[in-house]
Structure formats: structure tokens, C-alpha cells
């Protein structure tokens, strides 16, 4: 049993069920990220933890206490909203201490807490301003200050960075991570940005259409996605999902992939269990960074497969160069060193790290174990 | 067009083009502008003329009006008609002037405006931030108060006031005006609060503020513009109301509009037009004042409420 327990929770609006039997837990001090496309139910779930939405069935417990019918202000949580939700008529100081005032904390104690939080977030010079006089990044800090000052058991973040411009977003992301490392508090964080999910979390719940698709550490989710949805959603550029046929040669399974000319390329699979799929279709999942030029291949890998294919497009991105080649009816993206020598239209020797490849059942869309 | 030919960027094609007109979207021709101002001025004069006539005739002796030209400026200036209208003129049978009735109106309008605005704000807050099943239907029903002709409710209202023991009193009028003003004030505040982010209410809930605390500390402090709209609207309507005043508060409890009517319709003696004019201006003065003080907020608030809802 974790510090935050979400047990068999569903949410319905009338006869429409929008969250289906969600089971999640977070240990004390964990950074749990709920990630998924819009409308997947992640914000609804966060609001249910906060107590802003009722729970149709199941239980949510914080620190061992079931909070289904506990008022939001008594759940020992604090929330940072997407729009920051700063009270426009109050100063920064008033915004930060409003919650303490409502909880009957005496003034000297409130002011001490305010000073501590202002120092931590470096907003001491802003305390007398109104929210309308602040920049986006400053508002973000004040919103976090309002949550921090309460010193709650669980912090809830609802897409807190989505209103910031790209550079500031990366800076604030780092700051949130630092803050978590320093305070060691339990955080539940909602985002649709899979990079935020990967960089911040200790565990990720990938959600889609009201279902938790996979719940695990960032590494588990990245390396061993539970199904085609998770494989396609996490990672940028996303995982190459290539239709292939399994054959068995000399007792080991081999994937046959057809290129645009109909010619079959053979890639020896590292996963022995796939021998059982001989003669059947699978979807082969290979991350772009597992396809390189032969010199850039991972030396640790025990199964690098050569692949000669025509290059269709080159996209230099500065640090890396992305090389596209048509395989299995779609553009397969390879991530290469910036100085890789591939040219558009040429036939190029790729090296595929099959240790990193995963295979999916095209019918159930689940990963083949 | 010397400026054009001096422009080094102007190519041969541009130089060969016919001389363009001075008129652009922002610079209409001088003649057009003079015409527009002339028309506006005429309309302004047209609207100001009745007030001008009232004003000049309220400061001349009665003889100048009955014997001469209404449009002429007074030959002899006097404030006597104003004094008479305020404190000594015959209202019905009593020579009290408008003063006691003016006070009646204030005693009626201040609580009626305050209560209806506050309740409207509370309604708007509930209808947008504490939504419940059937709230839109309830709001739709409340809007009937905006469109119902008040003559329809005279008899049921008289009966209600009788049962409550408020017939013929100022508090009875306050109740009537609060009830029939609620439709408008609720409409104003509901539309204003609809554009107010609900996340703020949720943040306050998590902070531990309850229903009324959120209302007082979060919602009301940002309601300035729409409160001004509501106050002006309610003040004007209630102050100028004649029908309810005449129906439910005759005699010494009557508001100033009813008293003004009694002043003008007094059948004894000569008709003192100068006193009537002064009385009419006195009765209209408070609404005029409210517009001058808060008028610019009125337009701003109307716009704010109209964006979403």
C-alpha cells in the first residue's frame, strides 16, 4: 500500500464512464506523472484526488486515510492550476497566505512561512505586486508558492508549464525537479507532454481514453512499452512501428520486412520467444536511436543487424541527424550522429540494434512478452 | 504629389499611376467630417432644448411665463420657484413641498438598490460557480422578471403586501422593487461571472474558503464594473418608477415621482409653471448625478458583461 492510493476508481457522468477502474499508487516522496492526449481523463483523475470532482466508485487514500468524502481543504493537498488561478484582487503576499489565513494560522506564523517560501522561489521583491503586474514565469512561481506554503502531504500539478514559452518551460521544468529533490514531497503531475513526463517523473501512468495503458518507471515505459499506444505516444520522434513477418532460420526467429520495391530485409530477432510466431505478422517496434550508421552502433549490444536501404529524407537537427527510409510501407526514422554521411536517394548501410527492438501483436496491440 | 516622386523607392509604375485620393480608412475628407459634426451638433441641441426650457423657466417669475415667450431668457432671475417646489408647494392638499417625498424616495431607493444588487451578485455566483441540475431553467424563469409588464402583477402584489402587512409603506415598495429588479441584476452578474475563471473558485476551495468567504473575498472585489451597471440601472428604474409608487404607497409615504404628479395636478389656485419646472428638475437630479459620477463605468461594464454568457 502506497502513500497515495488510487484503488479501482471509476468516474461516470450520467451513463457515460470516462475513467475505467484506475489503479495507481505512489510511495511517499514519489513524483507520479499522469500523461496522455487531451480527453484521456488525466485531469479528471487529478481533480478527483483534489476533491474537486466526486468519485463514482472505488477509493482514493492519502497517507492511509480514505478521502472520498473529505473536503478538498482537509485532504492535506495543494494544487497548482494550469491558468495559475491567482486571485486578481490580492497581492502576491495575499495570494500566498490566503490558504493559511483560511486555516486559521496566526499572523506571525503566516509571515514567517511567506518569507521562507518567497526566499525559496526568489520572489521576495514581488510580494507587494498584483498578479496582473507579473510576467508568466513570475505568476508560475507565485502559484507554486501558494502550494508550497501550505506544506501539504501531496502536491497536485495540473499542466503547470503549458502556458509558458518554450525556453521558460524548460527552465521551470528543471526548477520543479530541483524543488522535488530538495523537499522530497509526493507530487502528482498531469501533462500531455511526454518529455516533461520522462524528465520529471519517478513513475509514469500513461493514459488513453479513460484507461491506464501502462504504469511504470520512465525507463520501463520507454524501453518496454506495454502496447502500441504507449510505444507511439512516448518518445520523440516516436518509435518506429514496422509491420513484419516472423520466420525461423537455424532455430532463431527472424523478422522479414518488405521495402518499397517488395524486397524482403532480414533482421535477426533477439527475443527467442518470437519463434512461436513463425509465419505470422507482428509489428516490430524500434526506437530511432537504435537505428544508426555502423560506426555509431551501440558497442554493448550483442545483436547489431545490418540493413541496406534507400534514404528518402535527411533532417539535420544540429546535435543529431534524422534519416528517413521507406520500410514496411512507412517512413522509418533513424537517429544518427550529426556528421553521418547519408545522402538522400542513396542506398545506405544502416545498423539496427535488435536488443532494443520490441514486438507487438497487431491484433491485440499488446507487446509480445 | 511631390512626396511620392521624392520617395526613392517609388518605381516608374507608381509614378505613372493616377494621383491617389487623400481619403483613406482613417482620413476621411474634410467636408465629410464637417457634415458629420454638424449633424451631431444638431442632435445634441435637439436633445438639450427641453432641458434648457425647463431650466430657464424655473428661474423666472410666473408672470414672465404666462405673459410672454417661453423661449426667452428671464428678465428677472429668481430662485423662489425652487424654494417653493422644495419646501412650500401644495402637494395634493398639504403645503409641504417635494422634500418629504424626496426623502421617501431615498429611503426606498437606497435599500432596494443595495439589496437587489447584492442578491443579484449572489444569484450570479451560484448560477455560474455552484451549478446544479436545472440551473439554466431557473435562470430562464428569473428572466421573466425582465420582460413581464408590471401592470399584470399589480393586483397579486397588492394582495401579497396586504398579507405581509407592508401595504402603503416604504418597505413595501422596497420589497416590490427588489423582487422585480432581481431578474436584471441576476442577468448582469451571471453573465459577468460566467467569464470569471472557475479555477479561481476551485483554488479558493482547496485553500479552505467556504461558500460565502469565496463570494466576499474573491468574487465581490472583482465585480466593480458590473456592480456599477447594476446600481445605475436599478437606481434609475426605481427612482423613476411611478406605477408601483402610485399603486402601493399613496399619501405621505409616496415617492417623489408620485408627489411631482400631485404637485403638477393640484387643482387649487393658478398653475405655477415655474414651480412645476423646478420640481421636475429636482426630481430628476439624483439620476442625472448618478450618470455623471458613474456613467463611464456603465458603458465599460455593459461591454464586460456582453462578451460571454
XYZ file of C-alpha atoms in Angstrom:
678
model
C 0.000 0.000 0.000
C 1.406 3.336 -1.050
C 1.299 6.822 0.421
C -1.220 7.839 -2.215
C -3.534 5.002 -3.172
C -5.970 5.042 -6.068
C -7.931 1.827 -5.886
C -10.332 0.703 -8.583
C -11.510 4.245 -9.204
C -14.106 4.993 -11.877
C -15.796 8.209 -12.908
C -19.102 8.486 -14.748
C -21.093 11.445 -15.930
C -24.624 10.067 -16.074
C -24.339 6.817 -18.019
C -21.034 7.749 -19.657
C -17.999 6.248 -17.955
C -14.953 8.436 -18.553
C -12.488 6.685 -16.218
C -12.402 2.898 -16.107
C -11.128 1.090 -12.987
C -7.944 3.047 -12.419
C -5.401 1.502 -10.029
C -2.358 3.605 -9.186
C -0.184 4.168 -6.171
C 2.680 6.432 -5.216
C 5.155 5.989 -2.387
C 5.965 8.935 -0.147
C 8.279 11.317 -1.991
C 7.458 9.943 -5.415
C 6.938 12.075 -8.496
C 3.981 10.491 -10.273
C 3.173 11.835 -13.731
C -0.161 11.244 -15.448
C 0.413 11.649 -19.156
C -1.848 11.223 -22.162
C -3.523 13.062 -25.026
C -6.278 15.564 -24.226
C -9.515 13.943 -23.151
C -7.812 10.850 -21.730
C -9.110 11.538 -18.217
C -5.854 12.593 -16.570
C -7.139 15.967 -15.361
C -10.371 14.385 -14.180
C -8.347 11.934 -12.109
C -6.277 14.768 -10.640
C -9.429 16.695 -9.744
C -10.749 13.575 -8.035
C -7.584 13.342 -5.942
C -8.032 17.032 -5.094
C -11.683 16.517 -4.199
C -12.966 18.893 -6.865
C -14.799 16.048 -8.617
C -16.711 13.269 -6.922
C -15.590 9.645 -7.139
C -18.196 7.391 -8.763
C -16.764 4.176 -7.356
C -13.521 2.965 -5.830
C -11.327 4.616 -3.215
C -8.645 7.265 -3.003
C -6.491 7.239 0.133
C -3.821 9.703 1.215
C -1.431 8.562 3.948
C -3.668 5.626 4.774
C -6.840 7.674 5.146
C -9.648 7.228 2.622
C -10.532 10.737 1.423
C -13.512 10.014 -0.843
C -15.792 12.233 1.228
C -13.234 14.618 2.705
C -13.447 18.288 1.688
C -10.598 19.487 -0.614
C -9.245 21.823 2.054
C -8.951 18.969 4.579
C -7.157 16.463 2.345
C -3.767 17.961 3.099
C -3.110 18.659 -0.574
C -2.187 21.758 -2.548
C -2.761 22.294 -6.227
C -1.091 24.344 -8.947
C -3.514 25.104 -11.767
C -2.839 25.396 -15.471
C -4.041 29.016 -15.508
C -2.257 29.619 -12.153
C -5.617 30.796 -10.729
C -4.084 33.678 -8.779
C -6.638 35.862 -7.007
C -6.559 39.046 -9.103
C -7.605 41.381 -6.283
C -4.888 40.281 -3.839
C -1.166 40.990 -3.780
C 1.347 38.201 -4.227
C 1.727 38.029 -0.446
C -2.058 37.871 -0.038
C -2.284 35.107 -2.626
C 0.338 33.000 -0.938
C -1.004 33.369 2.603
C -4.728 33.152 1.784
C -4.815 29.411 2.426
C -3.041 29.779 5.766
C -5.429 32.564 6.745
C -8.403 30.356 5.885
C -6.938 27.608 8.029
C -6.683 29.976 10.980
C -2.894 30.185 11.119
C -1.897 33.207 13.268
C -0.355 36.195 11.520
C 3.272 35.948 12.754
C 3.431 32.330 11.642
C 1.916 33.218 8.254
C 4.536 35.880 7.701
C 7.359 33.547 8.608
C 6.043 30.928 6.168
C 5.649 33.603 3.489
C 9.242 34.751 3.926
C 10.583 31.198 3.695
C 8.661 30.400 0.535
C 9.483 33.753 -1.087
C 13.174 33.129 -0.460
C 12.971 29.579 -1.800
C 11.312 30.742 -5.036
C 13.220 34.036 -5.284
C 10.087 36.184 -5.432
C 10.812 38.344 -2.374
C 10.790 41.534 -4.458
C 7.344 40.763 -5.914
C 5.354 40.326 -2.700
C 3.503 43.663 -2.918
C 2.541 43.369 -6.573
C -0.771 42.296 -8.037
C -0.847 39.238 -10.329
C -1.627 41.462 -13.344
C 1.784 43.139 -12.894
C 3.694 39.853 -13.166
C 5.140 38.015 -16.149
C 4.098 34.470 -16.966
C 7.105 32.926 -15.261
C 6.605 35.045 -12.137
C 2.932 34.061 -11.949
C 4.032 30.452 -12.210
C 6.345 30.908 -9.227
C 3.642 32.587 -7.168
C 1.247 29.744 -7.969
C 3.872 27.282 -6.750
C 4.500 29.434 -3.688
C 0.833 29.257 -2.813
C 1.053 25.475 -2.896
C 4.405 25.238 -1.083
C 3.414 27.475 1.813
C 0.723 25.002 2.850
C 3.361 22.297 3.351
C 0.922 19.596 2.201
C 1.295 15.826 2.071
C 0.689 15.749 -1.688
C 1.247 18.388 -4.358
C -1.020 18.307 -7.394
C 0.150 19.985 -10.601
C -2.298 20.404 -13.479
C -0.278 21.109 -16.650
C 1.576 23.915 -14.876
C 4.011 24.657 -17.692
C 1.731 24.627 -20.704
C 1.159 28.406 -20.671
C 4.858 29.272 -20.756
C 7.007 29.826 -23.816
C 9.385 27.049 -24.827
C 12.567 28.296 -23.165
C 10.934 29.248 -19.876
C 9.169 25.905 -19.832
C 12.479 24.044 -19.889
C 13.872 26.291 -17.114
C 10.820 25.832 -14.897
C 10.870 22.096 -15.535
C 14.367 21.937 -14.108
C 13.292 24.061 -11.154
C 10.348 21.830 -10.364
C 12.662 18.856 -10.447
C 15.125 20.591 -8.115
C 12.290 21.558 -5.801
C 11.152 17.954 -5.660
C 14.643 16.741 -4.886
C 15.025 19.315 -2.125
C 11.637 18.908 -0.477
C 11.163 15.191 -1.096
C 7.388 15.534 -1.205
C 4.891 13.396 -3.064
C 3.833 15.031 -6.328
C 1.132 14.090 -8.805
C 1.710 15.925 -12.063
C -0.562 15.999 -15.100
C 0.825 16.779 -18.536
C 0.292 15.933 -22.175
C 3.977 16.476 -22.882
C 5.797 13.161 -22.856
C 9.194 14.857 -22.476
C 8.029 16.506 -19.230
C 6.777 13.113 -18.118
C 10.090 11.416 -18.864
C 12.313 14.080 -17.322
C 10.386 14.745 -14.114
C 8.830 11.512 -13.005
C 9.860 8.647 -10.830
C 6.856 6.778 -12.188
C 4.562 7.440 -15.141
C 0.973 6.437 -15.763
C 0.251 6.645 -19.489
C -3.466 7.160 -20.018
C -5.708 6.987 -23.044
C -9.498 7.038 -23.380
C -10.036 6.643 -19.635
C -7.753 3.626 -19.267
C -4.308 3.448 -17.724
C -2.324 1.966 -20.581
C 0.852 1.403 -18.600
C 2.138 2.290 -15.148
C 5.869 2.076 -14.551
C 9.198 3.858 -14.289
C 10.203 6.110 -17.198
C 12.778 3.518 -18.290
C 10.259 0.659 -18.295
C 7.816 2.715 -20.278
C 10.408 3.871 -22.765
C 12.167 0.537 -23.294
C 9.291 -1.884 -22.873
C 6.038 -0.110 -23.803
C 3.024 -2.225 -22.907
C 1.214 -1.681 -26.188
C 1.213 0.170 -29.493
C -0.405 3.284 -27.962
C 2.327 3.735 -25.343
C 5.015 2.941 -27.936
C 3.711 5.619 -30.277
C 2.960 8.226 -27.588
C 6.194 8.195 -25.590
C 9.389 9.335 -27.265
C 10.190 11.988 -29.830
C 10.490 11.206 -32.671
C 8.215 8.330 -31.779
C 9.125 4.654 -32.002
C 9.201 3.157 -35.493
C 6.369 0.640 -35.730
C 7.114 -1.586 -38.727
C 4.855 -4.417 -39.945
C 6.952 -7.597 -40.286
C 6.598 -11.333 -40.761
C 8.371 -13.805 -38.478
C 10.384 -16.680 -39.921
C 12.626 -19.176 -38.133
C 16.113 -19.733 -39.554
C 18.585 -22.111 -37.828
C 16.317 -22.165 -34.757
C 16.349 -18.391 -34.248
C 13.452 -16.078 -35.120
C 13.965 -13.560 -37.906
C 11.795 -10.571 -38.901
C 11.176 -10.093 -42.617
C 10.457 -6.504 -43.600
C 9.495 -5.531 -47.149
C 10.784 -2.296 -48.647
C 9.086 -0.166 -51.321
C 10.338 -2.463 -54.103
C 8.868 -5.538 -52.414
C 12.258 -6.889 -51.455
C 12.429 -8.566 -48.013
C 15.055 -7.486 -45.499
C 16.039 -9.908 -42.755
C 16.627 -8.797 -39.198
C 17.545 -11.443 -36.639
C 15.414 -11.016 -33.522
C 16.961 -11.053 -30.036
C 13.808 -12.339 -28.406
C 13.717 -16.206 -28.591
C 10.023 -16.364 -27.626
C 9.140 -14.936 -31.040
C 9.974 -18.297 -32.618
C 6.426 -19.278 -31.665
C 5.180 -16.575 -34.084
C 6.773 -18.207 -37.129
C 4.809 -17.391 -40.282
C 2.696 -14.759 -38.565
C 2.541 -10.985 -38.723
C 3.951 -8.810 -35.933
C 4.585 -5.092 -35.504
C 8.245 -4.503 -34.836
C 8.978 -1.522 -32.610
C 12.417 0.083 -32.948
C 13.388 3.438 -31.411
C 15.054 5.856 -33.871
C 18.269 5.847 -31.787
C 18.528 2.045 -32.240
C 18.982 2.569 -35.988
C 22.328 4.186 -36.800
C 25.227 4.041 -39.197
C 27.575 1.055 -38.500
C 30.158 3.288 -36.754
C 27.591 4.793 -34.421
C 26.137 1.449 -33.303
C 25.957 0.602 -29.606
C 29.093 -1.394 -28.680
C 27.306 -3.014 -25.725
C 24.733 -4.640 -27.969
C 25.052 -8.370 -28.744
C 22.839 -8.198 -31.821
C 23.547 -5.474 -34.372
C 21.846 -6.285 -37.681
C 22.946 -4.701 -40.956
C 20.284 -3.229 -43.206
C 20.821 -1.783 -46.688
C 18.032 0.580 -47.687
C 17.412 3.705 -49.738
C 17.486 7.043 -47.898
C 14.468 9.239 -48.680
C 14.906 12.333 -46.470
C 17.615 13.816 -44.252
C 16.694 16.156 -41.386
C 19.735 17.694 -39.669
C 18.742 18.823 -36.154
C 22.092 20.138 -35.027
C 23.022 17.591 -32.389
C 21.595 14.665 -34.371
C 20.678 13.953 -37.950
C 17.430 12.164 -38.640
C 17.471 9.879 -41.650
C 14.246 8.512 -43.111
C 13.967 5.352 -45.182
C 10.792 3.725 -46.533
C 10.334 0.275 -44.996
C 7.274 -1.900 -44.407
C 5.042 0.719 -46.048
C 6.046 3.650 -43.795
C 8.891 6.077 -43.271
C 11.294 4.618 -40.728
C 13.308 7.244 -38.859
C 16.908 6.647 -37.830
C 18.731 8.919 -35.405
C 22.386 9.389 -36.394
C 25.381 11.397 -35.324
C 25.385 14.918 -36.747
C 28.231 14.037 -39.120
C 26.658 10.858 -40.541
C 27.297 10.574 -44.281
C 23.873 9.524 -45.569
C 22.615 11.318 -48.718
C 19.028 11.460 -49.968
C 18.379 8.941 -52.758
C 21.463 6.861 -51.918
C 21.437 3.287 -50.705
C 22.859 3.363 -47.193
C 24.151 0.760 -44.735
C 22.131 1.026 -41.532
C 22.936 -0.790 -38.299
C 19.934 -1.893 -36.267
C 20.352 -2.645 -32.563
C 17.895 -5.532 -32.251
C 18.475 -5.831 -28.480
C 16.363 -2.697 -28.176
C 13.602 -3.901 -30.506
C 10.204 -4.904 -29.158
C 7.419 -6.789 -30.912
C 3.667 -6.213 -30.756
C 0.700 -8.392 -31.589
C -1.030 -6.494 -34.447
C -4.459 -7.752 -33.330
C -4.437 -7.084 -29.565
C -1.838 -4.286 -29.927
C -0.140 -5.594 -26.771
C 3.609 -6.193 -26.532
C 4.633 -9.825 -27.056
C 6.482 -10.800 -23.858
C 2.283 64.556 -55.407
C 5.758 65.754 -54.546
C 6.171 63.383 -51.595
C 5.584 60.411 -53.853
C 8.094 61.402 -56.529
C 10.734 62.166 -53.893
C 10.356 58.691 -52.498
C 13.413 56.788 -53.744
C 11.503 53.511 -53.546
C 8.720 54.709 -55.838
C 9.236 52.875 -59.110
C 8.158 54.086 -62.572
C 4.900 52.169 -62.336
C 3.961 54.001 -59.151
C 4.904 57.377 -60.585
C 2.798 56.745 -63.678
C -0.255 55.817 -61.612
C -3.064 58.402 -61.314
C -2.816 60.777 -58.357
C -4.343 58.884 -55.439
C -7.150 60.342 -53.361
C -6.353 61.729 -49.914
C -9.153 59.657 -48.473
C -8.145 56.552 -46.560
C -9.874 54.493 -43.913
C -8.516 56.766 -41.173
C -8.524 60.112 -43.022
C -11.949 60.931 -44.355
C -12.344 64.116 -46.300
C -12.710 67.453 -44.554
C -16.157 68.118 -45.991
C -17.498 64.780 -44.779
C -16.194 65.443 -41.314
C -17.758 68.902 -41.084
C -21.066 67.399 -42.178
C -20.875 64.673 -39.521
C -20.116 67.154 -36.750
C -22.907 69.420 -37.919
C -25.440 66.614 -37.726
C -24.180 65.563 -34.309
C -24.403 69.131 -33.064
C -27.993 69.440 -34.303
C -28.992 66.257 -32.494
C -27.279 67.414 -29.317
C -29.173 70.724 -29.454
C -32.420 68.885 -30.136
C -31.956 66.753 -27.015
C -30.808 69.662 -24.847
C -33.641 72.023 -25.848
C -36.341 70.678 -23.459
C -33.911 70.750 -20.545
C -32.912 74.293 -21.476
C -36.558 75.409 -21.474
C -37.188 73.769 -18.109
C -34.113 75.393 -16.646
C -34.772 78.983 -17.814
C -38.442 78.848 -16.919
C -37.668 77.554 -13.432
C -35.727 80.714 -12.644
C -38.199 83.350 -13.827
C -41.293 84.716 -12.095
C -44.622 83.181 -13.097
C -45.740 86.426 -14.786
C -42.989 86.229 -17.383
C -44.127 82.729 -18.408
C -47.855 83.350 -18.621
C -47.448 86.760 -20.250
C -44.514 86.173 -22.533
C -42.311 83.913 -24.548
C -41.370 80.515 -23.086
C -38.122 80.557 -25.053
C -36.891 83.919 -23.755
C -34.252 84.231 -21.077
C -35.608 85.571 -17.772
C -35.591 89.333 -17.408
C -35.684 88.924 -13.650
C -33.761 85.962 -12.162
C -35.230 84.257 -9.073
C -34.700 81.059 -7.075
C -38.145 81.448 -5.494
C -39.745 78.647 -7.611
C -37.002 76.231 -6.488
C -37.566 77.070 -2.819
C -41.302 76.680 -3.291
C -41.012 73.346 -5.085
C -38.669 72.044 -2.405
C -40.481 73.095 0.780
C -43.763 75.009 0.466
C -45.648 73.991 -2.689
C -49.026 72.338 -2.397
C -48.710 68.547 -2.856
C -52.266 67.277 -3.018
C -53.726 69.126 -0.020
C -50.612 69.618 2.125
C -48.254 72.571 1.520
C -45.126 70.534 2.226
C -43.171 70.857 -0.997
C -41.353 67.869 -2.505
C -38.911 67.490 0.380
C -40.620 64.737 2.442
C -41.328 62.734 -0.701
C -37.772 63.166 -1.896
C -36.687 61.672 1.416
C -39.222 58.853 0.928
C -37.648 58.109 -2.448
C -34.169 57.979 -0.945
C -35.362 55.702 1.863
C -36.870 53.450 -0.787
C -34.172 53.529 -3.444
C -31.065 53.005 -1.299
C -32.104 49.721 0.377
C -33.856 48.497 -2.789
C -30.748 49.051 -4.950
C -28.375 47.638 -2.352
C -30.431 44.522 -1.652
C -31.286 43.738 -5.281
C -27.654 44.228 -6.405
C -26.278 42.073 -3.610
C -28.825 39.317 -4.193
C -28.209 39.528 -7.952
C -24.494 39.064 -7.331
C -25.190 36.082 -5.086
C -27.520 34.575 -7.703
C -24.965 35.101 -10.452
C -22.280 33.480 -8.286
C -24.441 30.428 -7.608
C -25.676 30.095 -11.192
C -22.141 30.077 -12.603
C -19.877 28.623 -9.898
C -22.170 26.284 -7.936
C -24.089 24.813 -10.810
C -26.850 22.354 -10.127
C -29.371 20.356 -12.104
C -31.925 22.696 -13.682
C -29.969 25.890 -13.070
C -30.393 27.137 -16.639
C -34.153 26.616 -16.433
C -34.261 28.504 -13.147
C -32.246 31.335 -14.687
C -34.591 31.385 -17.688
C -37.563 31.682 -15.357
C -35.893 34.536 -13.469
C -35.515 36.410 -16.746
C -39.309 36.672 -16.911
C -38.939 39.493 -14.402
C -37.171 41.471 -17.145
C -39.913 41.094 -19.718
C -43.152 40.904 -17.761
C -45.356 44.039 -18.000
C -45.652 45.311 -14.440
C -49.387 46.091 -14.771
C -50.023 42.333 -14.709
C -48.634 41.926 -11.202
C -50.326 44.934 -9.560
C -53.254 43.067 -8.010
C -51.375 39.936 -6.831
C -48.667 42.201 -5.406
C -51.186 44.371 -3.600
C -52.643 41.217 -2.047
C -49.164 39.968 -1.038
C -48.228 43.297 0.545
C -51.535 43.265 2.408
C -50.863 39.809 3.824
C -47.337 40.828 4.829
C -48.650 43.997 6.453
C -46.454 46.183 4.239
C -49.189 47.882 2.213
C -48.695 51.633 1.879
C -45.206 51.623 3.421
C -41.770 52.425 2.053
C -40.571 48.935 2.996
C -43.388 47.505 0.906
C -42.049 49.422 -2.091
C -38.525 48.228 -1.314
C -39.751 44.636 -1.405
C -41.571 45.172 -4.721
C -38.548 46.757 -6.363
C -36.162 44.107 -5.067
C -38.378 41.331 -6.414
C -38.758 42.891 -9.867
C -35.160 44.101 -10.074
C -33.687 40.671 -9.336
C -34.191 39.478 -12.907
C -31.945 42.195 -14.288
C -29.314 42.141 -11.562
C -29.064 38.345 -11.785
C -28.694 38.572 -15.566
C -25.878 41.120 -15.241
C -23.905 39.237 -12.618
C -24.465 35.804 -14.125
C -23.030 36.909 -17.465
C -20.163 38.710 -15.773
C -19.238 35.748 -13.583
C -19.567 33.313 -16.496
C -16.360 34.855 -17.864
C -14.695 34.632 -14.448
C -12.323 31.614 -14.334
C -13.787 28.768 -12.283
C -10.266 27.609 -11.440
C -10.062 30.558 -9.033
C -13.045 29.248 -7.113
C -11.511 25.794 -7.030
C -8.188 27.190 -5.825
C -10.025 29.012 -3.045
C -11.859 25.823 -2.120
C -8.575 23.975 -1.775
C -7.264 26.924 0.237
C -10.127 26.284 2.620
C -12.502 29.150 1.832
C -16.204 28.333 2.083
C -19.183 29.442 0.015
C -19.574 32.943 1.477
C -15.874 33.555 2.006
C -15.213 32.923 -1.681
C -18.046 35.313 -2.503
C -16.785 38.119 -0.253
C -13.049 37.718 -0.728
C -12.701 36.536 -4.336
C -15.819 37.346 -6.364
C -17.096 40.673 -4.985
C -13.742 42.511 -5.088
C -13.520 41.998 -8.858
C -17.187 42.825 -9.526
C -16.750 46.627 -9.612
C -17.691 47.283 -13.251
C -20.790 45.117 -13.254
C -21.875 46.366 -9.821
C -21.828 49.908 -11.239
C -24.009 48.793 -14.145
C -26.420 47.128 -11.775
C -26.526 50.110 -9.417
C -27.121 52.668 -12.175
C -29.765 50.538 -13.803
C -31.589 49.801 -10.580
C -31.253 53.330 -9.228
C -32.679 54.881 -12.387
C -35.539 52.431 -12.687
C -36.553 52.545 -9.047
C -36.173 56.296 -8.675
C -38.195 56.962 -11.816
C -40.888 54.377 -11.067
C -44.370 55.833 -10.927
C -46.660 52.817 -11.302
C -45.676 50.915 -8.153
C -45.298 54.126 -6.157
C -48.780 55.326 -7.097
C -50.302 51.878 -6.527
C -48.732 50.777 -3.265
C -47.669 53.926 -1.398
C -50.221 56.691 -1.729
C -50.371 59.620 0.694
C -47.478 60.645 2.882
C -45.471 57.513 2.012
C -45.409 58.278 -1.730
C -42.121 58.597 -3.621
C -41.099 61.826 -5.322
C -42.429 60.821 -8.753
C -45.950 60.499 -7.367
C -45.557 63.735 -5.416
C -44.402 65.551 -8.572
C -47.531 64.353 -10.333
C -49.639 65.626 -7.427
C -47.795 68.950 -7.492
C -48.471 69.469 -11.176
C -52.070 68.245 -10.956
C -53.051 70.302 -7.915
C -56.357 71.815 -8.974
C -56.415 74.690 -6.496
C -55.219 78.159 -7.483
C -53.208 79.152 -10.533
C -50.846 76.763 -12.276
C -47.328 77.743 -11.179
C -45.392 76.541 -14.193
C -42.069 77.837 -12.866
C -42.522 75.781 -9.666
C -43.512 72.734 -11.730
C -40.363 73.037 -13.838
C -38.185 73.416 -10.752
C -39.879 70.412 -9.132
C -39.383 68.268 -12.225
C -35.672 69.100 -12.335
C -35.346 68.407 -8.598
C -36.975 65.004 -9.057
C -34.652 64.131 -11.949
C -31.476 65.409 -10.317
C -30.343 62.226 -8.489
C -30.421 60.021 -11.607
C -28.557 62.700 -13.519
C -25.942 62.783 -10.778
C -25.538 59.005 -10.794
C -24.932 59.051 -14.551
C -22.364 61.823 -14.327
C -20.465 60.122 -11.493
C -20.576 56.539 -12.757
C -21.526 56.842 -16.419
C -18.219 55.821 -17.928
C -18.154 52.667 -15.798
C -21.644 51.946 -17.106
C -20.518 51.587 -20.707
C -17.385 49.684 -19.697
C -19.384 47.291 -17.519
C -22.010 46.691 -20.177
C -19.258 45.679 -22.584
C -17.622 43.419 -19.984
C -20.854 41.570 -19.362
C -21.672 41.201 -23.025
C -18.559 39.351 -24.134
C -19.568 35.966 -22.783
C -22.680 34.437 -21.319
